[in-house]
Tab-separated table of C-alpha atoms and ligand atoms in Angstrom:
chain	number	residue	atom	x	y	z
A	1	MET	CA	192.454	24.789	289.124
A	2	ALA	CA	194.154	26.788	286.369
A	3	GLU	CA	195.399	24.884	283.328
A	4	CYS	CA	193.795	21.582	284.298
A	5	VAL	CA	192.066	20.125	281.238
A	6	PHE	CA	189.600	18.098	283.294
A	7	CYS	CA	188.622	21.139	285.364
A	8	ALA	CA	188.046	22.905	282.027
A	9	ILE	CA	185.804	20.049	280.855
A	10	VAL	CA	183.893	20.105	284.175
A	11	SER	CA	183.311	23.861	283.809
A	12	GLY	CA	182.335	23.524	280.137
A	13	ASP	CA	185.242	25.639	278.871
A	14	VAL	CA	186.641	22.666	276.925
A	15	PRO	CA	184.142	20.551	274.978
A	16	ALA	CA	183.814	16.820	275.603
A	17	ASP	CA	181.417	13.999	274.767
A	18	VAL	CA	179.738	13.987	278.166
A	19	VAL	CA	177.762	10.815	278.914
A	20	HIS	CA	176.865	11.261	282.592
A	21	LYS	CA	176.670	14.006	285.195
A	22	SER	CA	175.956	13.910	288.901
A	23	GLU	CA	176.169	16.422	291.697
A	24	ARG	CA	179.762	15.356	292.339
A	25	THR	CA	181.000	13.897	289.042
A	26	VAL	CA	181.195	14.396	285.282
A	27	ALA	CA	181.895	11.548	282.827
A	28	PHE	CA	182.952	11.832	279.203
A	29	ARG	CA	184.436	9.661	276.454
A	30	ASP	CA	188.214	9.443	276.271
A	31	VAL	CA	189.595	11.178	273.136
A	32	ASN	CA	191.986	8.252	272.675
A	33	ALA	CA	189.660	5.326	273.333
A	34	GLN	CA	191.278	1.987	274.175
A	35	ALA	CA	188.046	-0.027	274.042
A	36	PRO	CA	184.572	0.316	272.472
A	37	THR	CA	183.491	1.920	275.750
A	38	HIS	CA	186.183	4.110	277.293
A	39	VAL	CA	184.727	6.703	279.611
A	40	LEU	CA	186.547	8.895	282.129
A	41	VAL	CA	184.696	9.612	285.373
A	42	VAL	CA	186.068	12.654	287.157
A	43	PRO	CA	185.098	14.371	290.391
A	44	ARG	CA	184.089	18.008	289.964
A	45	ARG	CA	186.538	18.737	292.771
A	46	HIS	CA	190.182	18.968	291.687
A	47	GLU	CA	192.403	16.509	293.518
A	48	PRO	CA	195.478	15.002	291.872
A	49	ASP	CA	194.787	11.325	292.483
A	50	LEU	CA	192.623	8.773	294.259
A	51	ALA	CA	194.535	8.938	297.525
A	52	ALA	CA	194.159	12.711	297.728
A	53	LEU	CA	190.468	12.525	296.803
A	54	SER	CA	189.848	9.806	299.393
A	55	ALA	CA	191.425	11.972	302.089
A	56	ALA	CA	189.718	15.216	301.045
A	57	ALA	CA	186.271	14.040	299.955
A	58	PRO	CA	185.508	10.336	300.441
A	59	GLU	CA	181.917	10.946	299.332
A	60	ASP	CA	183.300	11.823	295.902
A	61	VAL	CA	184.912	8.371	295.690
A	62	ALA	CA	181.547	6.751	296.367
A	63	ALA	CA	179.989	9.023	293.748
A	64	ILE	CA	182.533	7.814	291.180
A	65	GLY	CA	181.498	4.231	291.957
A	66	THR	CA	177.836	5.070	291.528
A	67	ALA	CA	178.525	6.859	288.234
A	68	VAL	CA	180.547	3.886	286.967
A	69	ALA	CA	177.653	1.532	287.735
A	70	ASP	CA	175.133	3.809	285.997
A	71	ILE	CA	177.313	4.214	282.902
A	72	ALA	CA	178.148	0.499	282.693
A	73	ALA	CA	174.428	-0.288	282.722
A	74	ALA	CA	173.672	2.366	280.107
A	75	GLU	CA	176.482	1.073	277.875
A	76	GLY	CA	175.322	-2.555	278.197
A	77	LEU	CA	178.490	-3.826	279.849
A	78	GLY	CA	176.838	-6.743	281.621
A	79	GLU	CA	179.585	-9.127	280.440
A	80	GLY	CA	182.102	-7.198	282.515
A	81	TYR	CA	184.187	-4.089	282.514
A	82	ARG	CA	187.334	-2.670	284.076
A	83	VAL	CA	187.841	0.407	286.255
A	84	VAL	CA	191.367	1.822	286.396
A	85	PHE	CA	192.882	4.703	288.357
A	86	ASN	CA	196.344	5.240	286.916
A	87	THR	CA	198.234	6.800	289.816
A	88	GLY	CA	201.599	8.428	289.278
A	89	ALA	CA	203.676	8.924	286.161
A	90	GLY	CA	205.191	5.466	286.558
A	91	ALA	CA	201.733	3.952	286.145
A	92	GLY	CA	200.906	6.067	283.110
A	93	GLN	CA	199.012	8.920	284.742
A	94	THR	CA	199.198	11.965	282.461
A	95	VAL	CA	196.355	14.145	283.763
A	96	PHE	CA	196.737	14.945	287.442
A	97	HIS	CA	193.048	15.428	288.179
A	98	CYS	CA	191.772	12.187	289.680
A	99	HIS	CA	189.835	10.083	287.165
A	100	ALA	CA	188.525	6.569	286.736
A	101	HIS	CA	188.865	4.908	283.342
A	102	LEU	CA	185.813	2.743	282.623
A	103	LEU	CA	186.730	0.263	279.892
A	104	GLY	CA	184.454	-2.321	278.311
A	105	GLY	CA	182.866	-3.697	275.196
A	106	ARG	CA	185.704	-6.071	274.350
A	107	ARG	CA	187.620	-8.906	276.016
A	108	LEU	CA	190.039	-7.429	278.576
A	109	GLU	CA	193.191	-9.421	279.263
A	110	TRP	CA	194.903	-9.878	282.600
A	111	PRO	CA	197.511	-8.882	283.690
A	112	PRO	CA	197.280	-5.415	282.141
A	113	GLY	CA	200.343	-3.967	280.446
B	201	5GP	P1	195.793	9.023	282.403
B	201	5GP	O1	196.879	8.735	281.396
B	201	5GP	O2	196.134	10.255	283.216
B	201	5GP	O3	195.425	7.852	283.249
B	201	5GP	O4	194.501	9.318	281.545
B	201	5GP	C1	194.255	10.547	280.931
B	201	5GP	C2	193.308	10.253	279.801
B	201	5GP	O5	192.714	11.467	279.429
B	201	5GP	C3	193.991	9.677	278.552
B	201	5GP	O6	193.433	8.406	278.258
B	201	5GP	C4	193.706	10.725	277.478
B	201	5GP	O7	193.397	10.132	276.228
B	201	5GP	C5	192.520	11.482	278.055
B	201	5GP	N1	192.462	12.881	277.677
B	201	5GP	C6	193.469	13.792	277.772
B	201	5GP	N2	193.047	15.012	277.381
B	201	5GP	C7	191.727	14.856	277.062
B	201	5GP	C8	190.730	15.772	276.577
B	201	5GP	O8	190.966	16.967	276.390
B	201	5GP	N3	189.496	15.253	276.353
B	201	5GP	C9	189.187	13.939	276.555
B	201	5GP	N4	187.934	13.534	276.286
B	201	5GP	N5	190.111	13.058	277.020
B	201	5GP	C10	191.357	13.511	277.252
B	202	ZN	ZN1	191.379	19.658	287.639
């Protein structure tokens, strides 16, 4: 999709610190990290949010889960980690290409802000 920064990262047109790739996903470190590990896992397919991705390509949702597990293991997050899909502007979504935030490496409070 034109002018989508995550599509541009998936295609390699915009550089990113890529930590994991699969047939269906690409994962890279967030430029504005909120935890020692803050990785974004995105489907290669452009869909605006989790609901749209689930409807269009449920296998991509499973692939995000598998990527999260692989990255969490590689990053040594055995103590625990958090996976967040901000959905909609009211929840803080700013990039409308579905993505999972994988956060870990520090104590994570609940409820989130
Ligand atoms: P959202 O607010 O939509 O849930 O999350 C978007 C995330 O993407 C933000 O945490 C933001 O820091 C990150 N981000 C936005 N543009 C870029 C970029 O060009 N490269 C990387 N690595 N992260 C980005
Ligand atoms: Zn996109």
